[in-house]
């Protein structure tokens, strides 16, 4: 019986391929691609403000709503945050990546690799939660500031209108810090990979030719690490664009894309507007990926 | 190999600011997780006072007995288990097809499988939410599972495909040559060789699903998985000590399998290296 | 039935369609081959890589199927049989041992599938290990073996099923020279002991000449010549065979005319040429200068530049000469001579 089925299929490789490929393919086409399409479809519907029902009729009005000032502000605020988080991650990641790639002994390197990947794999919500503890008014940062008699500085900082807030736990600074913390491993690993590929001889050649360490760094190492930086920024950028957890927990009343999408689809049931909003990150990411490919980032992944 | 210069012999020495930066980044990554463990034992019930006014073990049994937490944990485990099984089947089939056959659009298949993990979670989430709304499907256990399985497939796929590529391509042919049909070959040769890859991929898929909160928010309706429960506790803290303990629990539950999975993958590549 | 061919190819072709990006095309890996391999023969498929020999082997095993034509095993058309229903076993180039099984279980794999009782399995595995000189290795894992030992395990695993035909796909390719020569002798001995038809794929002409009863020389999907080793060596049917099997000196044009009186291309084997003039009606002679001398112990290889252009390789046994003597010849003018009957006119 099995023998006969096996033989039947063996002699028909196209059929065997179809049998293997069909379940995953159907799943992805129906569930995933289908969902993406239905999102696209939904973004051309609109919400009847009077009945609160979605009207299934083609319109561009929903997209037009993206361009009212509040929503433009949300988009640009998110974009700006994603940019800031990416820069923060680069600055913080570089020394560790460099140390891992070029200085650490093989054993040290294994250890560091684990130390970087472990947070990456541990629970996202819990990692966010840990910052609730840290940034709270009565938390470790305030305690540390008091210890160093810097609480005055902290309060002065919090009183600044743009970055401050009632506490670090409810401020744009808080949102920024948590984002940097959450996505940092995504930046460290690609930069480390890129730096690892820089042949040692290149650095020696540079110092041979009379470059100071700073010059070598600027003229040799930095350009070679660049694809890694771009690769890492794909993650930090994309993940920040789409996140709603962190702004919901640490943000003040100002919205980000993710939070806006969540609110529109949830409380107000305005799925068309939520879908249209999501096109924002998708378009931004597609443009970003195209640029990144130009810059050779995909070799560093 | 040449591009991986051994470090001790490189003679590159680290300036103090580089070491400081590296240590700083490491602390930045790990102090928050350490605090999770500390706060699980704090006696402070109404805030996040540092240093904790006192330490106690009493919240651990209470958290474990908390019915809301238990319900959320049970749902999360059930979702993760079913999603993992689905991902194992779909991912292995796709990996086998891509490895064994040449067909038009092969790269597109790989690309499509990676997409749900590569795009921001909110895209997958709102997309599935749109479909649910468009088709008037009621939220259920299965809406959560479908979303999770979709982004878990790629983890299994990558692990299994990598193992296929590392093992000798003629092994399957050798088995058939010696008289085994396709099913016997799967049982006696393919399965034993990809077994650890399946285990590692399955563990990763399980933890991915266990942790997921963004997509789940859009597919769960009013149901609460554990991450969503923690999220809601953060939005409106009602029971801080229990949330503290649960957070620690989640770290432990996810970290241990990941460490095991990494060891399995590493050993798989080691023993493979030895035969070459 | 004894005159029945063990393997027969009837007008077999195999076309691969290629899909590389936008380019689509077809490659004829095997081009209308007809061939008969006799029962009990040690038969080699010899040719450069990409000449179609491995594709032929894979079609006998059943891993690949002809686009057109038929393949018969013992007179029976097997075109629609999968590998596991063919009475043929294969020794793979990379051995393809199962890494998760011990040596003993690897060898017993075919018997396990056939549900042979355990006791008998063990007995036959021991016999096989004895045959390939690996007694006592049954409990090791393949990773613990050397390349040569793995090769023997692969051989034992294939032979334990007593197939009608054993296929060997460049099995010695990964071994070093010494081990290789030793295995050549051993393989031949084993084949004579078990009496199974061996079909041996190789690109190494020396290997094919040493071991085979008959050889088929492949080029670009076609068979150039089939014959016993001596026949192929002494009477190459085409310029390709002359060039591929053994070192062959090809001479044509003006220089050929000066030697033979005809511009037609001819070939002459290096060992047939003498350094120095040997008079006689039945001899050709040519003048040249020794450009290089390589002393190889058993014999010496000379590279002689002919007057008028072109090189000839000459091999002489070191019957009386020593390394000191031969090196002195470098740079000297010489006369070469060989029997007229030793040249072959070759086409193209």
Coordinates of C-alpha atoms in Angstrom, one line a residue, chain C:
Chain C
X1 CA 19.7 -16.5 -20.6
X2 CA 23.4 -16.1 -20.0
X3 CA 23.9 -14.0 -23.1
X4 CA 21.4 -11.6 -21.7
X5 CA 23.0 -8.2 -21.1
X6 CA 23.1 -7.1 -17.5
X7 CA 22.3 -3.5 -18.5
X8 CA 21.1 -2.3 -21.8
X9 CA 20.6 1.2 -23.1
X10 CA 18.3 1.6 -26.1
X11 CA 18.5 5.0 -27.7
X12 CA 18.6 6.7 -24.4
X13 CA 18.5 10.5 -24.2
X14 CA 18.2 12.8 -21.2
X15 CA 17.5 16.4 -21.6
X16 CA 17.6 18.9 -18.7
X17 CA 15.5 22.0 -19.0
X18 CA 17.3 24.9 -17.3
X19 CA 15.6 27.7 -15.6
X20 CA 18.1 30.4 -14.8
X21 CA 16.3 33.6 -14.2
X22 CA 14.9 34.7 -17.5
X23 CA 17.1 32.4 -19.6
X24 CA 15.4 29.2 -20.5
X25 CA 17.2 26.4 -22.4
X26 CA 17.7 22.7 -22.7
X27 CA 20.9 20.8 -22.1
X28 CA 21.3 17.4 -23.7
X29 CA 23.2 15.5 -21.0
X30 CA 22.9 12.2 -22.7
X31 CA 22.4 12.1 -26.4
X32 CA 20.9 8.9 -27.9
X33 CA 23.1 6.3 -26.3
X34 CA 22.8 2.6 -27.0
X35 CA 25.0 0.3 -25.0
X36 CA 25.2 -3.2 -23.7
X37 CA 26.9 -4.2 -20.5
X38 CA 27.5 -7.9 -20.1
X39 CA 26.8 -10.0 -17.0
X40 CA 29.7 -10.1 -14.6
X41 CA 31.7 -7.4 -16.3
X42 CA 33.8 -4.7 -14.7
X43 CA 32.6 -1.9 -17.0
X44 CA 33.8 1.7 -16.8
X45 CA 32.2 4.8 -18.0
X46 CA 35.1 7.2 -18.7
X47 CA 34.9 10.8 -19.6
X48 CA 35.5 14.4 -18.5
X49 CA 33.0 16.0 -16.1
X50 CA 29.8 16.9 -17.8
X51 CA 30.2 14.3 -20.5
X52 CA 27.0 12.4 -19.4
X53 CA 28.6 9.4 -17.6
X54 CA 27.1 10.2 -14.2
X55 CA 23.7 10.9 -15.7
X56 CA 23.8 7.4 -17.3
X57 CA 24.7 5.9 -13.9
X58 CA 21.9 7.7 -12.2
X59 CA 19.4 6.5 -14.8
X60 CA 20.5 2.9 -14.2
X61 CA 20.0 3.4 -10.4
X62 CA 16.6 5.1 -11.0
X63 CA 17.4 8.5 -9.5
X64 CA 16.9 10.0 -13.0
X65 CA 14.8 8.8 -15.9
X66 CA 15.4 9.0 -19.6
X67 CA 13.7 11.6 -21.6
X68 CA 13.4 9.1 -24.4
X69 CA 14.6 5.6 -25.0
X70 CA 14.6 2.5 -22.7
X71 CA 16.9 1.0 -20.1
X72 CA 16.8 -2.7 -19.5
X73 CA 18.1 -4.5 -16.5
X74 CA 18.5 -8.2 -17.1
X75 CA 16.3 -7.9 -20.2
X76 CA 13.5 -6.1 -18.2
X77 CA 12.4 -2.6 -18.9
X78 CA 12.9 -0.6 -15.7
X79 CA 12.0 2.8 -17.0
X80 CA 9.0 3.0 -14.6
X81 CA 10.6 1.5 -11.5
X82 CA 11.7 3.7 -8.6
X83 CA 15.2 3.0 -7.2
X84 CA 13.9 0.8 -4.4
X85 CA 12.4 -1.6 -6.8
X86 CA 15.6 -2.1 -8.9
X87 CA 18.0 -4.8 -8.2
X88 CA 20.9 -2.4 -8.3
X89 CA 23.0 -0.8 -5.6
X90 CA 25.2 2.3 -5.6
X91 CA 28.4 3.4 -4.0
X92 CA 28.2 7.2 -3.9
X93 CA 30.9 9.6 -4.5
X94 CA 30.5 11.2 -1.1
X95 CA 29.7 7.7 0.3
X96 CA 26.3 9.0 1.7
X97 CA 26.7 7.1 4.9
X98 CA 23.9 7.7 7.4
X99 CA 25.5 9.8 10.1
X100 CA 23.0 8.8 12.8
X101 CA 23.6 5.0 12.4
X102 CA 26.6 2.9 13.4
X103 CA 28.7 1.2 10.8
X104 CA 26.9 -2.1 11.4
X105 CA 23.5 -0.5 11.1
X106 CA 24.6 1.3 7.9
X107 CA 25.6 -1.9 6.3
X108 CA 22.5 -3.7 7.6
X109 CA 20.1 -1.0 6.3
X110 CA 19.0 -2.8 3.2
X111 CA 18.4 -6.0 5.2
X112 CA 16.5 -4.1 7.8
X113 CA 14.2 -2.7 5.2
X114 CA 13.7 -6.2 3.8
X115 CA 12.8 -7.3 7.4
X116 CA 15.6 -9.9 7.5
X117 CA 15.7 -11.5 11.0
X118 CA 18.2 -9.8 13.3
X119 CA 20.4 -12.9 13.8
X120 CA 20.9 -13.3 10.1
X121 CA 21.5 -9.6 9.7
X122 CA 24.3 -9.7 12.2
X123 CA 25.9 -12.7 10.5
X124 CA 25.9 -11.1 7.1
X125 CA 27.1 -7.8 8.4
X126 CA 30.1 -9.6 9.9
X127 CA 30.8 -11.3 6.6
X128 CA 30.7 -8.0 4.8
X129 CA 33.0 -6.3 7.3
X130 CA 35.4 -9.3 6.8
X131 CA 35.2 -8.8 3.0
X132 CA 36.1 -5.2 3.2
X133 CA 38.6 -5.7 6.0
X134 CA 36.8 -3.7 8.6
X135 CA 36.1 -6.6 11.1
X136 CA 35.4 -5.1 14.6
X137 CA 34.3 -1.7 13.3
X138 CA 30.5 -2.5 13.5
X139 CA 29.8 -0.2 16.5
X140 CA 31.6 2.9 15.4
X141 CA 29.9 5.9 13.9
X142 CA 30.8 7.0 10.3
X143 CA 32.2 10.3 11.7
X144 CA 34.9 8.2 13.5
X145 CA 36.2 6.7 10.3
X146 CA 38.9 7.8 7.9
X147 CA 38.0 8.5 4.2
X148 CA 39.2 5.1 3.1
X149 CA 37.3 3.3 5.8
X150 CA 34.1 5.1 5.0
X151 CA 34.5 4.1 1.4
X152 CA 34.7 0.4 2.4
X153 CA 31.6 0.8 4.6
X154 CA 29.8 2.2 1.6
X155 CA 30.9 -0.7 -0.5
X156 CA 29.8 -3.2 2.1
X157 CA 26.4 -1.5 2.5
X158 CA 25.8 -1.8 -1.2
X159 CA 27.1 -5.4 -1.6
X160 CA 25.2 -6.9 1.3
X161 CA 22.0 -7.0 -0.8
X162 CA 23.7 -9.1 -3.5
X163 CA 22.5 -6.8 -6.3
X164 CA 22.6 -7.8 -9.9
X165 CA 24.6 -4.7 -10.7
X166 CA 26.8 -2.5 -8.5
X167 CA 27.1 1.1 -9.5
X168 CA 30.2 3.1 -8.4
X169 CA 30.2 6.8 -8.9
X170 CA 33.8 8.0 -8.7
X171 CA 34.2 6.2 -5.4
X172 CA 38.0 6.7 -5.2
X173 CA 37.9 10.4 -6.1
X174 CA 38.4 11.6 -2.5
X175 CA 41.2 9.3 -1.6
X176 CA 44.9 10.1 -1.7
X177 CA 47.0 8.5 -4.4
X178 CA 48.4 5.6 -2.5
X179 CA 45.1 4.5 -0.9
X180 CA 43.6 4.9 -4.3
X181 CA 45.9 2.5 -6.0
X182 CA 45.5 0.0 -3.2
X183 CA 41.7 0.3 -3.4
X184 CA 41.8 -0.2 -7.2
X185 CA 43.4 -3.6 -6.7
X186 CA 41.1 -4.5 -3.9
X187 CA 37.9 -3.4 -5.7
X188 CA 38.9 -5.6 -8.7
X189 CA 39.6 -8.5 -6.3
X190 CA 36.3 -8.1 -4.6
X191 CA 34.5 -7.9 -7.9
X192 CA 36.0 -11.2 -9.0
X193 CA 35.1 -12.8 -5.7
X194 CA 31.4 -11.8 -5.7
X195 CA 30.9 -12.1 -9.4
X196 CA 28.6 -9.1 -9.6
X197 CA 28.6 -6.7 -12.6
X198 CA 30.4 -3.5 -11.6
X199 CA 29.7 -0.3 -13.5
X200 CA 32.3 2.2 -12.6
X201 CA 32.2 5.9 -13.3
X202 CA 35.5 7.8 -13.4
X203 CA 37.3 10.6 -15.1
X204 CA 40.6 9.1 -14.4
X205 CA 41.8 7.2 -17.5
X206 CA 44.5 5.3 -15.6
X207 CA 42.0 4.0 -13.1
X208 CA 39.7 2.9 -15.9
X209 CA 42.5 1.1 -17.8
X210 CA 43.8 -0.7 -14.6
X211 CA 40.5 -2.1 -13.5
X212 CA 38.1 -2.5 -16.4
X213 CA 37.1 -5.4 -18.6
X214 CA 35.7 -2.9 -21.0
X215 CA 35.4 0.9 -21.1
X216 CA 33.0 3.3 -22.7
X217 CA 34.5 6.7 -23.4
X218 CA 32.1 9.6 -23.1
X219 CA 32.2 13.0 -24.6
X220 CA 29.4 15.6 -24.7
X221 CA 26.6 13.1 -24.0
X222 CA 27.7 10.6 -26.6
X223 CA 29.8 7.5 -26.5
X224 CA 33.0 7.9 -28.5
X225 CA 34.2 4.4 -28.3
X226 CA 33.5 1.1 -26.4
X227 CA 36.2 -1.5 -26.0
X228 CA 38.7 -3.4 -23.9
X229 CA 41.4 -1.2 -22.3
X230 CA 44.1 -2.3 -24.7
X231 CA 41.9 -1.7 -27.7
X232 CA 41.0 1.8 -26.6
X233 CA 44.6 2.7 -25.8
X234 CA 46.2 1.2 -28.9
X235 CA 43.4 2.0 -31.4
X236 CA 41.7 5.2 -30.3
X237 CA 38.7 5.7 -32.7
X238 CA 38.7 9.5 -32.5
X239 CA 41.0 12.3 -31.7
X240 CA 39.1 12.8 -28.5
X241 CA 39.8 9.3 -27.3
X242 CA 43.4 9.5 -28.3
X243 CA 43.7 12.7 -26.4
X244 CA 41.7 11.7 -23.3
X245 CA 43.0 8.2 -22.8
X246 CA 46.7 8.3 -22.0
X247 CA 49.1 11.0 -23.0
X248 CA 49.0 11.4 -26.7
X249 CA 51.2 13.4 -29.1
X250 CA 49.2 14.9 -31.9
X251 CA 51.1 16.1 -34.9
X252 CA 49.6 17.7 -38.0
X253 CA 50.3 20.0 -40.9
X254 CA 53.7 21.0 -42.1
X255 CA 55.6 19.1 -39.4
X256 CA 53.5 16.0 -40.0
X257 CA 54.3 16.2 -43.7
X258 CA 58.0 16.4 -42.9
X259 CA 57.8 13.2 -40.9
X260 CA 55.2 11.1 -42.7
X261 CA 54.9 12.8 -46.1
X262 CA 51.2 13.6 -45.4
X263 CA 49.7 16.6 -43.7
X264 CA 47.0 14.5 -42.0
X265 CA 46.9 14.6 -38.2
X266 CA 48.4 11.5 -36.5
X267 CA 49.0 10.5 -32.9
X268 CA 51.8 8.6 -31.3
X269 CA 52.1 7.3 -27.7
X270 CA 55.0 8.7 -25.7
X271 CA 56.4 5.3 -24.8
X272 CA 56.6 4.2 -28.4
X273 CA 59.2 6.8 -29.2
X274 CA 62.9 6.2 -28.9
X275 CA 65.5 8.8 -28.1
X276 CA 68.1 8.4 -30.8
X277 CA 68.1 7.2 -34.4
X278 CA 67.1 3.6 -35.0
X279 CA 67.5 2.9 -38.7
X280 CA 65.1 0.8 -40.7
X281 CA 62.5 0.9 -43.4
X282 CA 59.7 0.6 -40.9
X283 CA 60.7 3.6 -38.8
X284 CA 59.8 7.3 -38.8
X285 CA 62.3 9.8 -37.5
X286 CA 62.1 13.4 -36.4
X287 CA 64.6 16.0 -35.3
X288 CA 64.3 18.2 -32.3
X289 CA 65.8 19.6 -29.1
X290 CA 65.2 18.4 -25.5
X291 CA 63.5 21.3 -23.8
X292 CA 62.7 19.6 -20.4
X293 CA 63.5 16.5 -18.5
X294 CA 61.5 15.1 -15.6
X295 CA 63.1 12.2 -13.8
X296 CA 60.3 10.0 -12.3
X297 CA 62.4 7.1 -10.9
X298 CA 60.9 4.2 -12.8
X299 CA 61.0 6.2 -16.0
X300 CA 61.9 9.6 -17.3
X301 CA 59.7 12.0 -19.2
X302 CA 61.3 14.2 -21.9
X303 CA 59.7 17.1 -23.6
X304 CA 61.1 17.5 -27.1
X305 CA 60.6 20.6 -29.2
X306 CA 60.4 19.5 -32.9
X307 CA 62.2 21.4 -35.6
X308 CA 59.5 23.3 -37.4
X309 CA 57.3 23.6 -34.3
X310 CA 55.2 21.5 -31.9
X311 CA 56.2 19.3 -28.9
X312 CA 56.4 15.6 -28.4
X313 CA 56.3 13.9 -25.0
X314 CA 58.7 10.9 -24.9
X315 CA 58.8 8.4 -22.0
X316 CA 61.7 6.0 -21.5
X317 CA 62.3 3.5 -18.8
X318 CA 65.4 4.1 -16.8
X319 CA 66.9 0.7 -17.6
X320 CA 70.5 1.8 -17.5
X321 CA 70.3 5.5 -17.0
X322 CA 70.4 7.4 -13.7
X323 CA 69.1 10.8 -12.8
X324 CA 72.5 12.2 -13.3
X325 CA 72.6 10.9 -16.9
X326 CA 69.2 12.1 -18.0
X327 CA 69.6 15.6 -16.7
X328 CA 72.6 16.1 -19.0
X329 CA 70.4 15.6 -22.0
X330 CA 68.5 18.8 -21.4
X331 CA 69.0 21.4 -24.1
X332 CA 70.7 18.9 -26.5
X333 CA 69.5 18.2 -30.0
X334 CA 68.1 14.7 -30.5
X335 CA 66.7 12.4 -33.1
X336 CA 63.5 10.7 -32.3
X337 CA 62.3 7.5 -34.0
X338 CA 59.3 5.2 -33.8
X339 CA 57.8 2.3 -35.7
X340 CA 55.5 3.3 -38.5
X341 CA 52.8 1.0 -37.3
X342 CA 52.6 3.0 -34.0
X343 CA 51.0 6.1 -35.4
X344 CA 47.3 6.4 -35.7
X345 CA 45.7 8.7 -38.2
X346 CA 42.9 10.5 -36.3
X347 CA 40.0 12.4 -37.7
X348 CA 39.3 16.1 -36.9

